[in-house]
């Protein structure tokens, strides 16, 4: 039932409330922890929760597995990112999608992906076609040669017409 208090008005308090261990900063200003490297681990010290290194990455873990890390160019997400919204702000207005490290699809302004300025493109790399779906059914395809194919359904089977 002891409480360690610090400061002229007991601004900093360290105590246990019966259920939780608490460090409470009740004063003005910030609670600062200063260190060149910060590690937060589980009680048994067998899993990482959060790592932060001065001048380096900040890495967050879920159940011992790295999920989010800062990098010199932004962030690296391992797994699925679920967001309420996404704003992409870049000097080259395009997005690229990768599979196994190789870029497979670009979406953006033509001059950013090798075309002429003034158009926005949906651009697949050489050898890949593009397919369009609604309600989980393929409706149209553009093959790697540029041929447009229409998909129809007959007796529950999807057919592609050239």
Short mmCIF file of C-alpha atoms in Angstrom, two decimals, residues 16-125:
data_model
loop_
_atom_site.label_atom_id
_atom_site.label_comp_id
_atom_site.label_asym_id
_atom_site.label_seq_id
_atom_site.Cartn_x
_atom_site.Cartn_y
_atom_site.Cartn_z
CA UNK A 16 0.49 -0.63 -7.09
CA UNK A 17 -3.31 -0.21 -7.00
CA UNK A 18 -4.13 -3.82 -6.11
CA UNK A 19 -4.39 -4.86 -9.77
CA UNK A 20 -1.87 -2.75 -11.70
CA UNK A 21 1.61 -1.36 -11.27
CA UNK A 22 1.40 2.34 -12.07
CA UNK A 23 3.85 5.09 -12.97
CA UNK A 24 1.78 8.29 -12.96
CA UNK A 25 2.99 11.70 -14.12
CA UNK A 26 0.51 14.17 -12.61
CA UNK A 27 2.50 17.34 -13.28
CA UNK A 28 3.01 19.64 -16.21
CA UNK A 29 5.41 18.69 -18.96
CA UNK A 30 6.21 15.20 -20.19
CA UNK A 31 7.33 11.92 -18.70
CA UNK A 32 10.69 11.40 -20.39
CA UNK A 33 12.62 8.14 -20.60
CA UNK A 34 16.08 8.79 -22.02
CA UNK A 35 18.13 5.94 -23.43
CA UNK A 36 19.88 5.12 -26.74
CA UNK A 37 17.95 1.83 -26.96
CA UNK A 38 14.55 0.92 -25.52
CA UNK A 39 13.23 -2.66 -25.27
CA UNK A 40 9.81 -3.68 -23.99
CA UNK A 41 9.46 -7.44 -23.46
CA UNK A 42 6.96 -9.81 -21.90
CA UNK A 43 7.31 -10.76 -18.24
CA UNK A 44 9.30 -13.93 -19.01
CA UNK A 45 11.57 -11.91 -21.38
CA UNK A 46 10.94 -14.45 -24.13
CA UNK A 47 9.07 -12.19 -26.58
CA UNK A 48 9.63 -8.69 -27.89
CA UNK A 49 6.75 -6.21 -27.66
CA UNK A 50 8.45 -2.96 -28.75
CA UNK A 51 12.01 -2.03 -29.73
CA UNK A 52 13.32 1.47 -30.38
CA UNK A 53 16.90 2.40 -31.25
CA UNK A 54 18.30 5.94 -31.36
CA UNK A 55 18.85 6.89 -35.00
CA UNK A 56 17.32 3.60 -36.13
CA UNK A 57 14.12 1.63 -36.36
CA UNK A 58 11.14 1.49 -34.05
CA UNK A 59 9.63 -1.99 -34.29
CA UNK A 60 6.29 -3.22 -32.92
CA UNK A 61 5.55 -6.92 -32.40
CA UNK A 62 2.41 -9.03 -32.07
CA UNK A 63 2.79 -12.29 -30.18
CA UNK A 64 6.56 -12.12 -30.69
CA UNK A 65 6.39 -11.54 -34.47
CA UNK A 66 7.48 -8.27 -36.07
CA UNK A 67 4.48 -6.46 -37.59
CA UNK A 68 5.40 -2.77 -37.97
CA UNK A 69 8.81 -1.16 -38.33
CA UNK A 70 10.03 2.29 -39.26
CA UNK A 71 12.72 2.43 -41.94
CA UNK A 72 14.90 5.20 -43.38
CA UNK A 73 12.32 5.61 -46.17
CA UNK A 74 9.03 5.09 -44.29
CA UNK A 75 7.45 2.01 -42.73
CA UNK A 76 7.46 -1.72 -43.32
CA UNK A 77 4.27 -3.65 -42.50
CA UNK A 78 4.33 -7.43 -42.17
CA UNK A 79 0.83 -8.82 -42.66
CA UNK A 80 -2.35 -6.99 -43.56
CA UNK A 81 -2.80 -3.26 -42.99
CA UNK A 82 -6.38 -2.32 -42.15
CA UNK A 83 -7.03 1.42 -42.39
CA UNK A 84 -9.92 3.84 -42.23
CA UNK A 85 -8.35 5.73 -45.14
CA UNK A 86 -5.18 6.05 -47.17
CA UNK A 87 -3.52 9.18 -48.50
CA UNK A 88 -0.55 8.71 -50.80
CA UNK A 89 1.60 11.80 -51.22
CA UNK A 90 4.53 11.36 -53.56
CA UNK A 91 6.46 13.36 -56.16
CA UNK A 92 5.93 10.57 -58.72
CA UNK A 93 2.14 10.02 -58.67
CA UNK A 94 1.86 6.27 -58.91
CA UNK A 95 1.40 3.17 -56.80
CA UNK A 96 3.13 -0.12 -57.47
CA UNK A 97 2.09 -3.55 -56.27
CA UNK A 98 4.67 -6.26 -55.75
CA UNK A 99 4.59 -10.03 -55.51
CA UNK A 100 7.66 -11.88 -54.25
CA UNK A 101 9.63 -8.62 -54.47
CA UNK A 102 8.87 -8.01 -58.16
CA UNK A 103 6.62 -5.14 -59.29
CA UNK A 104 3.59 -6.56 -61.11
CA UNK A 105 1.22 -3.59 -61.42
CA UNK A 106 1.44 0.20 -61.57
CA UNK A 107 -1.44 2.63 -61.20
CA UNK A 108 -0.69 6.26 -61.86
CA UNK A 109 0.07 9.17 -64.13
CA UNK A 110 1.53 8.06 -67.47
CA UNK A 111 4.81 9.94 -67.26
CA UNK A 112 5.56 8.10 -63.99
CA UNK A 113 5.29 4.65 -65.63
CA UNK A 114 6.82 5.40 -69.03
CA UNK A 115 3.88 6.83 -71.01
CA UNK A 116 3.03 10.40 -71.93
CA UNK A 117 1.94 13.03 -69.45
CA UNK A 118 -1.75 13.83 -69.08
CA UNK A 119 -3.16 10.32 -68.65
CA UNK A 120 -3.64 8.00 -65.71
CA UNK A 121 -2.82 4.37 -66.36
CA UNK A 122 -3.54 0.92 -65.02
CA UNK A 123 -0.33 -0.75 -66.17
CA UNK A 124 0.66 -4.42 -65.80
CA UNK A 125 4.24 -5.51 -66.45
#
